[in-house]
mmCIF file with all atom_site columns, C-alpha atoms in Angstrom:
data_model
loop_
_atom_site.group_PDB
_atom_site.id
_atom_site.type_symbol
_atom_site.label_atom_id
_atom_site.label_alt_id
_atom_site.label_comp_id
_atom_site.label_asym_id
_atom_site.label_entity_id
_atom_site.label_seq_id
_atom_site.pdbx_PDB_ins_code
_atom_site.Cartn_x
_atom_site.Cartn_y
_atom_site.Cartn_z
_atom_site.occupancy
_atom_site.B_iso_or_equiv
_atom_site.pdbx_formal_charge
_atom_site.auth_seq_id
_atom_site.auth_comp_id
_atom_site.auth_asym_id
_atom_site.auth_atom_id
_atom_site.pdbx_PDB_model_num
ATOM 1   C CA . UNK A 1 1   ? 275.172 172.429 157.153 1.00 49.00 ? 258 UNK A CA 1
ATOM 2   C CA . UNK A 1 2   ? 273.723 168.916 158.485 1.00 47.00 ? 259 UNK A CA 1
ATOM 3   C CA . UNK A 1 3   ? 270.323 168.888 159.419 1.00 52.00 ? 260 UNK A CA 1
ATOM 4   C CA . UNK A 1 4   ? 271.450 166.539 162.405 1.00 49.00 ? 261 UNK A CA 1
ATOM 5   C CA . UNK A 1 5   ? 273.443 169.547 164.229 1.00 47.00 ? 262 UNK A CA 1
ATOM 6   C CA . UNK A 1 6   ? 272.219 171.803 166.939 1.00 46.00 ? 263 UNK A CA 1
ATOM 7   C CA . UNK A 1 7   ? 269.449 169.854 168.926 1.00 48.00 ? 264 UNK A CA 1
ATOM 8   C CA . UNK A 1 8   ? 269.143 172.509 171.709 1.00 57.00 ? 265 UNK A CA 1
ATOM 9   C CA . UNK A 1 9   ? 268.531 174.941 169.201 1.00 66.00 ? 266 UNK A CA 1
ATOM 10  C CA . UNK A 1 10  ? 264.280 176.418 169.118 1.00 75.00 ? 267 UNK A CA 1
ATOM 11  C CA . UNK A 1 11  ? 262.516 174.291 166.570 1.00 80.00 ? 268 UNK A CA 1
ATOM 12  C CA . UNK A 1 12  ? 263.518 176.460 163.217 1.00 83.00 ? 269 UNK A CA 1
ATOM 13  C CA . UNK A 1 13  ? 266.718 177.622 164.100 1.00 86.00 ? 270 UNK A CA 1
ATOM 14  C CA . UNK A 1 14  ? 268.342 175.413 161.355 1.00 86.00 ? 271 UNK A CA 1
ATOM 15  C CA . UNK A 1 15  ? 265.943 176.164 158.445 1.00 88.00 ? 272 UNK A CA 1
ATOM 16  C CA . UNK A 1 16  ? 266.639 180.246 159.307 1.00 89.00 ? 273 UNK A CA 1
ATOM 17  C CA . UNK A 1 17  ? 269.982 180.050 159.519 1.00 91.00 ? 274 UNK A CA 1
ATOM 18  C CA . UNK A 1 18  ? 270.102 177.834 155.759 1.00 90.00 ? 275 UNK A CA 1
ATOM 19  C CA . UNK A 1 19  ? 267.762 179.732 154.294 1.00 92.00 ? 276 UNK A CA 1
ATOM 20  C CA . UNK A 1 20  ? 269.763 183.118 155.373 1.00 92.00 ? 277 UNK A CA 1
ATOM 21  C CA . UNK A 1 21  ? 273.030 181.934 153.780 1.00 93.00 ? 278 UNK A CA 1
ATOM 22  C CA . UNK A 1 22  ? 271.487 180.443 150.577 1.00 92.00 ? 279 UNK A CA 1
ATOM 23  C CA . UNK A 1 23  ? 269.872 184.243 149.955 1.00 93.00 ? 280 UNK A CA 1
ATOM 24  C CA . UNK A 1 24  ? 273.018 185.428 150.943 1.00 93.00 ? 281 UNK A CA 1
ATOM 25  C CA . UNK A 1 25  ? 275.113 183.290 148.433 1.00 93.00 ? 282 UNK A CA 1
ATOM 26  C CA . UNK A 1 26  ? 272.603 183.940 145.916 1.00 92.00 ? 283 UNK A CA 1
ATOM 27  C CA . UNK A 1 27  ? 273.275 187.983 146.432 1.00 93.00 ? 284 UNK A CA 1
ATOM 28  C CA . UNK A 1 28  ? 270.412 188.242 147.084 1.00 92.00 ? 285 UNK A CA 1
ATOM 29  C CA . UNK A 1 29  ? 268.319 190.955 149.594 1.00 93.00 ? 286 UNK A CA 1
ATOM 30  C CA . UNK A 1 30  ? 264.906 190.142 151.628 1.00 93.00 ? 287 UNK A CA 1
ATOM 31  C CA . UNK A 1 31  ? 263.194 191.793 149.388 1.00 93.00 ? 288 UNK A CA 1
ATOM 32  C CA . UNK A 1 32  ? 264.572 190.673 146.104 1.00 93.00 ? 289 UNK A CA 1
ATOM 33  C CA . UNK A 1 33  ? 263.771 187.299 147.397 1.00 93.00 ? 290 UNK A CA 1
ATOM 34  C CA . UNK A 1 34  ? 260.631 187.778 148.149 1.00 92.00 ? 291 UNK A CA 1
ATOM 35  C CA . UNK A 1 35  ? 260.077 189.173 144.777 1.00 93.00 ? 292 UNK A CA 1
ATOM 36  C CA . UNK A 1 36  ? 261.647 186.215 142.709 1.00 93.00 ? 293 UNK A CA 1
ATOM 37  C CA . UNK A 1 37  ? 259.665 183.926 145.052 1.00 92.00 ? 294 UNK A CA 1
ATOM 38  C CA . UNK A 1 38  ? 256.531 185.521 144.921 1.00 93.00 ? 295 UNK A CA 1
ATOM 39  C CA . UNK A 1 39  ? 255.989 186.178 148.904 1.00 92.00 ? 296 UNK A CA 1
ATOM 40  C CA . UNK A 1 40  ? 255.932 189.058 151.025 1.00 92.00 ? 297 UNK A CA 1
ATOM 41  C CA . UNK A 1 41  ? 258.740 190.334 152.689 1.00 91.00 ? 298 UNK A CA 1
ATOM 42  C CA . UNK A 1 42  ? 257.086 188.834 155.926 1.00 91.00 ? 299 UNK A CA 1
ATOM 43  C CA . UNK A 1 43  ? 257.468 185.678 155.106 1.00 91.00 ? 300 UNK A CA 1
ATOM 44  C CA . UNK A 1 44  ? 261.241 185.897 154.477 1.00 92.00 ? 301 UNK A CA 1
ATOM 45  C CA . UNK A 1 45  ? 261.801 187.585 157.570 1.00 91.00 ? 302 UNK A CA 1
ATOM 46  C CA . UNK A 1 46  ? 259.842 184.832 159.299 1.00 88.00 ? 303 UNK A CA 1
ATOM 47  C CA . UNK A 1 47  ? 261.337 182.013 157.523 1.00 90.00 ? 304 UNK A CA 1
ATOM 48  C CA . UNK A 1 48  ? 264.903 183.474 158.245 1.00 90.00 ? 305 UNK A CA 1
ATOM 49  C CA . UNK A 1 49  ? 264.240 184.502 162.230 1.00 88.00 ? 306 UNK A CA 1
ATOM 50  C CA . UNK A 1 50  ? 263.283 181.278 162.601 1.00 84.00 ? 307 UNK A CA 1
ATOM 51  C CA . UNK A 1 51  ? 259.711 182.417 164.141 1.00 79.00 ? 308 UNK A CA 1
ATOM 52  C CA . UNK A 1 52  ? 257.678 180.005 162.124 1.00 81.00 ? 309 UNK A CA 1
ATOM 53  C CA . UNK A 1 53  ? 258.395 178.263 159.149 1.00 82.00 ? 310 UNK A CA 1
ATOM 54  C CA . UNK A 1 54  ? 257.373 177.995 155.701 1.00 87.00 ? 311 UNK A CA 1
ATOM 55  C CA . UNK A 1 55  ? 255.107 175.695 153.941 1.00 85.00 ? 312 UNK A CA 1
ATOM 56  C CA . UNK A 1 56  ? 255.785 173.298 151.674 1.00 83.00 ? 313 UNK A CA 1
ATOM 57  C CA . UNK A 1 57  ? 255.172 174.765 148.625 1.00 86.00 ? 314 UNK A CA 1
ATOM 58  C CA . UNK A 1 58  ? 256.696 178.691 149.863 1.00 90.00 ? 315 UNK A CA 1
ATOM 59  C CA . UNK A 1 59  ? 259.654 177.036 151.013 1.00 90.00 ? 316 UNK A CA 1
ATOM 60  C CA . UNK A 1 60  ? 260.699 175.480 147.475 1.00 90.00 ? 317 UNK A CA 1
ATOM 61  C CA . UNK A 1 61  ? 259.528 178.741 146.341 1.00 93.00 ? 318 UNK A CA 1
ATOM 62  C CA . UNK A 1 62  ? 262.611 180.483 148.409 1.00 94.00 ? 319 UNK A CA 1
ATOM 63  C CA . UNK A 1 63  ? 264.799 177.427 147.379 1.00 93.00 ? 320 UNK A CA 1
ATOM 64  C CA . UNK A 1 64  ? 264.210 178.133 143.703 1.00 93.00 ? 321 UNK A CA 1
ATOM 65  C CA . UNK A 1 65  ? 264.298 181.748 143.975 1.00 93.00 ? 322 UNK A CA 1
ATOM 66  C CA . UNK A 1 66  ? 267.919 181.121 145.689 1.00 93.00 ? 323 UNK A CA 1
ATOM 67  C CA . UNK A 1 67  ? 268.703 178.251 143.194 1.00 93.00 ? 324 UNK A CA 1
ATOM 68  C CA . UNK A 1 68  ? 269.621 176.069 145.637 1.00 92.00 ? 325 UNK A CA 1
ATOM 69  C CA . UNK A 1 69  ? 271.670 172.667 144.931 1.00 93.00 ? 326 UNK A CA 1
ATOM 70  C CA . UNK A 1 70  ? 269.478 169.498 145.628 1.00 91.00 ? 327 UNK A CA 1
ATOM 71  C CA . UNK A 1 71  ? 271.179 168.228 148.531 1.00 90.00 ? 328 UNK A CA 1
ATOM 72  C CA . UNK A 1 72  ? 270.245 172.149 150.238 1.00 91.00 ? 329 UNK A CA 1
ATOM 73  C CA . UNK A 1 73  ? 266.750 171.088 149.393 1.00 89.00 ? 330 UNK A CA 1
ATOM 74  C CA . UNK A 1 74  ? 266.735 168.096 151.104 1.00 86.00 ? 331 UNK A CA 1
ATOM 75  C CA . UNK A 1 75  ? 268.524 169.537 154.342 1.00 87.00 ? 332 UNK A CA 1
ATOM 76  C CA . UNK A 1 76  ? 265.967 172.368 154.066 1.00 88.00 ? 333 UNK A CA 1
ATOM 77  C CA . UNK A 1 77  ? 262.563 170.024 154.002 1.00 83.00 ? 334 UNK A CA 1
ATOM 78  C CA . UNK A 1 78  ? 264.112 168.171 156.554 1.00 81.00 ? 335 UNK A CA 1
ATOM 79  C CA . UNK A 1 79  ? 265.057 170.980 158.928 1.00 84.00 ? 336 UNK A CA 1
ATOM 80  C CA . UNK A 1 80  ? 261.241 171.887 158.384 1.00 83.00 ? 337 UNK A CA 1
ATOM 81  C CA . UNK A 1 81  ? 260.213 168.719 159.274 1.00 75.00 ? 338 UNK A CA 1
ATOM 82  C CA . UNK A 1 82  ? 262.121 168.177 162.116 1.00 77.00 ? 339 UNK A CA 1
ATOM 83  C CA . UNK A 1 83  ? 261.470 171.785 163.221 1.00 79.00 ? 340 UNK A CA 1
ATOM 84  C CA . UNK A 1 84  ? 257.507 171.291 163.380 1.00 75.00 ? 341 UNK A CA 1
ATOM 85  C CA . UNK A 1 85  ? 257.994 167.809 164.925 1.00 70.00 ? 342 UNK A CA 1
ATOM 86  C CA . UNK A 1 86  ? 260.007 169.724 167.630 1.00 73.00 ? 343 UNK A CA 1
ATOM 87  C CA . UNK A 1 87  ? 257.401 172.627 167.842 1.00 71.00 ? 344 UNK A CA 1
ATOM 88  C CA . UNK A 1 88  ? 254.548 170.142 168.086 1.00 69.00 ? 345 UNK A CA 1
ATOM 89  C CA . UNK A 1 89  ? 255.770 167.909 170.810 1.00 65.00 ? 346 UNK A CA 1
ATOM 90  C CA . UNK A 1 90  ? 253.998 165.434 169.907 1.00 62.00 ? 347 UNK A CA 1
ATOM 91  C CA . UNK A 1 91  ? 256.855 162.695 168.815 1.00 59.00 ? 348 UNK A CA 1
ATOM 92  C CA . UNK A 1 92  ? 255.535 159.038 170.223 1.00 62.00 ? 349 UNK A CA 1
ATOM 93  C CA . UNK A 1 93  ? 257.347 156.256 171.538 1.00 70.00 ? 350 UNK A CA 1
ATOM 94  C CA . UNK A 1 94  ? 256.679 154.025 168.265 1.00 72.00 ? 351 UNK A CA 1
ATOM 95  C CA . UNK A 1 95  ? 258.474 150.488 167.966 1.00 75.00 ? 352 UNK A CA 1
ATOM 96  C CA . UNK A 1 96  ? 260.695 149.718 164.658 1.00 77.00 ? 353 UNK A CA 1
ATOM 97  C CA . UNK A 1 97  ? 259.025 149.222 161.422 1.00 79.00 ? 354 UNK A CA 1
ATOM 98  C CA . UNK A 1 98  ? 260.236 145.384 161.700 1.00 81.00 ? 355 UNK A CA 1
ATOM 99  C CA . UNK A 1 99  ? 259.198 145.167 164.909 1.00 82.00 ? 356 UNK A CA 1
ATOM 100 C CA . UNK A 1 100 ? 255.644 145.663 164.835 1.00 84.00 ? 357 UNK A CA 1
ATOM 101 C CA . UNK A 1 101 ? 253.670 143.581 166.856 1.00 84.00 ? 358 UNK A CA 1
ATOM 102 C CA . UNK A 1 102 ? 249.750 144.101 166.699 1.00 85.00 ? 359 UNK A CA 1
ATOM 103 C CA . UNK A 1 103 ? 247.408 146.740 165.821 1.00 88.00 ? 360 UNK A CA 1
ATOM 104 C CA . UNK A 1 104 ? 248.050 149.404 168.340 1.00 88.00 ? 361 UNK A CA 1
ATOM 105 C CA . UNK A 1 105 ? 251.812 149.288 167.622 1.00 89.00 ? 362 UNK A CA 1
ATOM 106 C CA . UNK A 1 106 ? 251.077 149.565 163.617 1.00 92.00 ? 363 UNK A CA 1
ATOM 107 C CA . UNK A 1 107 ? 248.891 152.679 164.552 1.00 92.00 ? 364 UNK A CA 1
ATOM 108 C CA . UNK A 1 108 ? 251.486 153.822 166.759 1.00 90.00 ? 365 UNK A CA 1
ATOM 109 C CA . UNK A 1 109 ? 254.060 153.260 163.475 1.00 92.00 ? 366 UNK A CA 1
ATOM 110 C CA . UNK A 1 110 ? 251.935 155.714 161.201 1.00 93.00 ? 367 UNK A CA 1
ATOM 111 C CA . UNK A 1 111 ? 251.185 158.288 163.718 1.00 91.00 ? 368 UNK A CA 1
ATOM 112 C CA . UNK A 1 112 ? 254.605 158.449 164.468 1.00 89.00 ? 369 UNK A CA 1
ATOM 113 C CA . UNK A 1 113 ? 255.761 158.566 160.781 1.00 90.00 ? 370 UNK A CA 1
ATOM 114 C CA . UNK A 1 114 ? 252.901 161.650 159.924 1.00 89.00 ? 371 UNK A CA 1
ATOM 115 C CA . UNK A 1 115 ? 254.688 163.674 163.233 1.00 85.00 ? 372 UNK A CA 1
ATOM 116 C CA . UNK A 1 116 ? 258.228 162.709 162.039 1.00 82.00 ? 373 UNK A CA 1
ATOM 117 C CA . UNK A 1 117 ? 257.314 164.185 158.478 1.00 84.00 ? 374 UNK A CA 1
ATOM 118 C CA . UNK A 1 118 ? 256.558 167.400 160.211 1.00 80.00 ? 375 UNK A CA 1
ATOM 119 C CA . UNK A 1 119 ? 252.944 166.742 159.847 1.00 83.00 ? 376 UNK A CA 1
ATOM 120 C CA . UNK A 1 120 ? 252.388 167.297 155.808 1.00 85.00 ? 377 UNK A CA 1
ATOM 121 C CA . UNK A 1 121 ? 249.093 169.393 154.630 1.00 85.00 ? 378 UNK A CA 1
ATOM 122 C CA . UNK A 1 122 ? 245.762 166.833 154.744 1.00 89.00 ? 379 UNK A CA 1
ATOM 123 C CA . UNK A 1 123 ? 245.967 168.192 150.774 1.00 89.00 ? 380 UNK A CA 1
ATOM 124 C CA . UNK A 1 124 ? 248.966 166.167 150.401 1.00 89.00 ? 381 UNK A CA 1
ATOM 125 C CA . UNK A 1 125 ? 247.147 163.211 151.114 1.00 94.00 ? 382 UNK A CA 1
ATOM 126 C CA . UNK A 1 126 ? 243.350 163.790 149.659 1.00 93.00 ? 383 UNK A CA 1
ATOM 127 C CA . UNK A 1 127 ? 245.183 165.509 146.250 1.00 92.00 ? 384 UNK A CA 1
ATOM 128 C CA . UNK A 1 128 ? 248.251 163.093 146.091 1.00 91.00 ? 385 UNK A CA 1
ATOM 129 C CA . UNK A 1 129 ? 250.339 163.308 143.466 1.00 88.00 ? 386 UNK A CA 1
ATOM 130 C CA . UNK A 1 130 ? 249.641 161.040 139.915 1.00 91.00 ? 387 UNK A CA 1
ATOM 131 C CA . UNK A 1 131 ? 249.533 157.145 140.531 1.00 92.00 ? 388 UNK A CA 1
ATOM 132 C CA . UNK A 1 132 ? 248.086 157.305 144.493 1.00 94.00 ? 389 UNK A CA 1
ATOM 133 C CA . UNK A 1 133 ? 245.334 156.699 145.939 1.00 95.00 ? 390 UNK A CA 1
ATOM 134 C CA . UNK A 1 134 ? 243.811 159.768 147.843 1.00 95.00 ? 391 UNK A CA 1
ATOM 135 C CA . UNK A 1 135 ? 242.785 159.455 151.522 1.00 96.00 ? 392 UNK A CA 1
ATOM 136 C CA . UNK A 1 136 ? 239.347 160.608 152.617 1.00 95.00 ? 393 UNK A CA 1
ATOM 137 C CA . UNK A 1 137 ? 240.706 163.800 155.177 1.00 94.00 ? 394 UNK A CA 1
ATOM 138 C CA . UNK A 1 138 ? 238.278 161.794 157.628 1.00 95.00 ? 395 UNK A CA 1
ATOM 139 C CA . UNK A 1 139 ? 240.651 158.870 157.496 1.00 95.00 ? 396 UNK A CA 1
ATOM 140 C CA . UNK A 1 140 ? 243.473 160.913 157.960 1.00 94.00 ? 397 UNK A CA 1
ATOM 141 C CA . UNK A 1 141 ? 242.379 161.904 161.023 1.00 93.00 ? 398 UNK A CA 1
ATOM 142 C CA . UNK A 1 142 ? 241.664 158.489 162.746 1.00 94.00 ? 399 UNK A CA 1
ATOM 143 C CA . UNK A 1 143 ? 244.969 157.470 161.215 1.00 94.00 ? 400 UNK A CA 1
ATOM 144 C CA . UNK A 1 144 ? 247.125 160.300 162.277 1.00 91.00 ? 401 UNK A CA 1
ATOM 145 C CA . UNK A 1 145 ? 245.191 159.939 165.973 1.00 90.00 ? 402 UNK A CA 1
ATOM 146 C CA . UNK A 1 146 ? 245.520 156.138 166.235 1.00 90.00 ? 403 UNK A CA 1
ATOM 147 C CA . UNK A 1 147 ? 241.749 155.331 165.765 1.00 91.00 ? 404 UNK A CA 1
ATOM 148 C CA . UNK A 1 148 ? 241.620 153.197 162.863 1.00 92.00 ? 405 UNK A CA 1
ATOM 149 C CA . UNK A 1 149 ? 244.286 151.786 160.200 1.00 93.00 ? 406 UNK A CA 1
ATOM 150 C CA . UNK A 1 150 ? 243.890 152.871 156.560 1.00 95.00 ? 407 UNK A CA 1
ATOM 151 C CA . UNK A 1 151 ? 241.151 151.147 154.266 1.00 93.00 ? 408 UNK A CA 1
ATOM 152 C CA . UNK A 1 152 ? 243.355 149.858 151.726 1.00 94.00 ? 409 UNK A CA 1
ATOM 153 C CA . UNK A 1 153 ? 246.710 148.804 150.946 1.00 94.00 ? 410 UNK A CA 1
ATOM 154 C CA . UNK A 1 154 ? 246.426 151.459 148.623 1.00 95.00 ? 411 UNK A CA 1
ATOM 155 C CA . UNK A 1 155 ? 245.480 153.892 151.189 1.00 96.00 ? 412 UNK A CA 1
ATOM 156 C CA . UNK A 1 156 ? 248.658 152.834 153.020 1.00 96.00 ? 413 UNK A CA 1
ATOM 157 C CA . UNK A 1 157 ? 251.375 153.027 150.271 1.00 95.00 ? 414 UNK A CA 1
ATOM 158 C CA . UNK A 1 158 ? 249.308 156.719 149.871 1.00 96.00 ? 415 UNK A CA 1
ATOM 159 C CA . UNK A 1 159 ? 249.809 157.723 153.693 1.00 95.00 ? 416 UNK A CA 1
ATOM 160 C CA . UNK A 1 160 ? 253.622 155.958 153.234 1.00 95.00 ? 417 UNK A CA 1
ATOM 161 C CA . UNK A 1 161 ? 254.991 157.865 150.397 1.00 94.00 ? 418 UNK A CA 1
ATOM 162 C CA . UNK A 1 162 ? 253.567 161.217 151.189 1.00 92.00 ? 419 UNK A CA 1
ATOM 163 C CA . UNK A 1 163 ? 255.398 160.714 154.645 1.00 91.00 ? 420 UNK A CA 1
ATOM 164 C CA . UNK A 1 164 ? 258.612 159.875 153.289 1.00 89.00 ? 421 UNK A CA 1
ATOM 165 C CA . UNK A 1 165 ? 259.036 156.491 155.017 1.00 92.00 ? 422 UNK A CA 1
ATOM 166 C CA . UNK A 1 166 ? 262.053 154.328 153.552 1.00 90.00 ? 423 UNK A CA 1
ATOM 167 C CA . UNK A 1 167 ? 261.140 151.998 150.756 1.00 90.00 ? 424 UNK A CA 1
ATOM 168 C CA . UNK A 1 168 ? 263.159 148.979 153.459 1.00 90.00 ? 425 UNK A CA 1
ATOM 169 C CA . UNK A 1 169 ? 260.759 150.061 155.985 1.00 92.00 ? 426 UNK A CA 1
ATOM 170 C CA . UNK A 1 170 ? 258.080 150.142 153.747 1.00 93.00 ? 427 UNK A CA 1
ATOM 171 C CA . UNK A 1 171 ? 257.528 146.235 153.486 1.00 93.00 ? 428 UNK A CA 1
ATOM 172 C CA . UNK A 1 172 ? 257.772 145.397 157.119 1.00 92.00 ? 429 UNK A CA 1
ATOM 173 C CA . UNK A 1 173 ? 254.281 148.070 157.321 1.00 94.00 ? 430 UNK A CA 1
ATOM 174 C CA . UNK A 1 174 ? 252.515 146.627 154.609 1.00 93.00 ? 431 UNK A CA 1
ATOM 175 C CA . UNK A 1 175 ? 253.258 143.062 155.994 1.00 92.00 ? 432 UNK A CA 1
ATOM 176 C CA . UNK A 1 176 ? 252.055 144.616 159.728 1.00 92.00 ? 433 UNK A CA 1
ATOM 177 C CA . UNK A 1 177 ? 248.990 145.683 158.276 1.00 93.00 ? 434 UNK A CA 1
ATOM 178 C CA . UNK A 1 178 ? 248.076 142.728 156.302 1.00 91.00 ? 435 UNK A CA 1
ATOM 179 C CA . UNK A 1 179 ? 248.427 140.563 159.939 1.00 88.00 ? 436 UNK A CA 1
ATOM 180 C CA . UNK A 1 180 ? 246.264 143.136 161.428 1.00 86.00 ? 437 UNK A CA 1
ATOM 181 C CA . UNK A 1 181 ? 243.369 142.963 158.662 1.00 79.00 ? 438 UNK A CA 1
ATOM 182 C CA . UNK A 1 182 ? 243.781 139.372 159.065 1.00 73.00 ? 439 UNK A CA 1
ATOM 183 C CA . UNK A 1 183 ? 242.801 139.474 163.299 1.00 62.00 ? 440 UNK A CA 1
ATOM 184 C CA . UNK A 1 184 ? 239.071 140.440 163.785 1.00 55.00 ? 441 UNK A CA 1
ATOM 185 C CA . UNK A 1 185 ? 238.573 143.533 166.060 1.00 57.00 ? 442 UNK A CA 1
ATOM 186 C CA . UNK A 1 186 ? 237.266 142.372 169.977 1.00 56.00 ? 443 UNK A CA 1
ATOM 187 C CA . UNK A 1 187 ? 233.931 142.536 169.855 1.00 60.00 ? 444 UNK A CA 1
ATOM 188 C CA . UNK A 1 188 ? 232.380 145.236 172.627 1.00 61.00 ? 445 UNK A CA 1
ATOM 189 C CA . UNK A 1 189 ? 230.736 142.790 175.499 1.00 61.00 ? 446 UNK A CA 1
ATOM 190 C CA . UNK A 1 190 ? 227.349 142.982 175.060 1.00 64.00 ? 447 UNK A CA 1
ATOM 191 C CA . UNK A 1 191 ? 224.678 143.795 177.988 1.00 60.00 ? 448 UNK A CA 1
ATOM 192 C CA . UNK A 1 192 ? 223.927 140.406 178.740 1.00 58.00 ? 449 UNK A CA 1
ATOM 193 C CA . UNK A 1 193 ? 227.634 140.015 179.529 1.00 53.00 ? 450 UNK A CA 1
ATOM 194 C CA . UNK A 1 194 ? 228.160 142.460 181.512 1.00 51.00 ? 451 UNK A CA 1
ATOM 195 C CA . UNK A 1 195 ? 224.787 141.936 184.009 1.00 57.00 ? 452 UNK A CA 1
ATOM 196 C CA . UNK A 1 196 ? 226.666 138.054 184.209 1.00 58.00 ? 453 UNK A CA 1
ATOM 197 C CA . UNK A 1 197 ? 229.959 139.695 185.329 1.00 56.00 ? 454 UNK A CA 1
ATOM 198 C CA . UNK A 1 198 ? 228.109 141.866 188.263 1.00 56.00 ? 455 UNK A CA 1
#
């Protein structure tokens, strides 16, 4: 199953219907799943009606109680993803990574990237796994809403990786954000300004 079939479909629809055939090749119940995964029997009937979907972490729980193959893995985290992208609404309208022009389109780049990832945990990011730099959850939030760009380049490959963007892709942000460090913010008009202009 392709993670790139049924668009009309509500948000989870794929992820249920994988996750019900991998138990079901595994011979496996809804309750001896839950079991070997360590969840309640909720949270398989959830995952598999579609209602809501799993986290991260249960949902590799189900995939390893099920031993599922990689590439089932992969289609699964990205049915997720594109499932709470769907159920959020909140995809933008974000140029190409090599086509960023300017500040507000870089911020427009990363916000879009976070949504497209299915919006991962704020632990992702301020616990990242070995060799990244965390991001304060404050920066998160003005990155993820378009107020401010990250601190650091290391920041950045942080917010990158944890959002899955394409190492190609990657460049073309770091060399967007480097051009934006590099222009100064306008400067707010100051009082004496604005009486002039009246």
């Amino acid at each position: 199953m392709s993670p790139s079939s049924g668009t009309t479909r509500p948000p989870y629809a794929g992820l249920a219907a994988q996750l019900t055939t991998l138990r079901k090749e595994a011979g496996l119940s809804q309750r001896a799943l839950a079991s070997a995964a360590a969840v309640s029997r909720g949270t398989v009937q959830n995952a598999e009606s579609g209602t809501c979907a799993p986290s991260s972490a249960v949902l590799d729980a189900l995939l390893d109680a099920c031993g599922a193959p990689d590439h089932a893995r992969r289609d699964a985290h990205e049915f997720r993803n594109r499932g709470r992208t769907a159920a959020r609404g909140r995809r933008l309208h974000a140029p190409s990574a090599k086509l960023i022009y300017g500040r507000g389109a870089l911020a427009a780049v990363l916000a879009d990237a976070y949504e497209q990832a299915g919006a991962p945990s704020p632990s992702a990011f301020t616990r990242p796994a070995m060799g990244l730099t965390p991001i304060p959850r404050t920066t998160l939030y003005n990155i993820v809403n378009r107020r401010r760009l990250p601190a650091s380049s290391e920041q950045l490959e942080t917010f990158l990786a944890v959002c899955g963007v394409r190492r190609s892709d990657r460049a073309h942000i770091h060399n967007a954000w480097l051009q934006a460090r590099n222009f100064p913010r306008p400067k707010p008009p100051t009082y004496g300004a604005l009486q002039r202009r009246r």
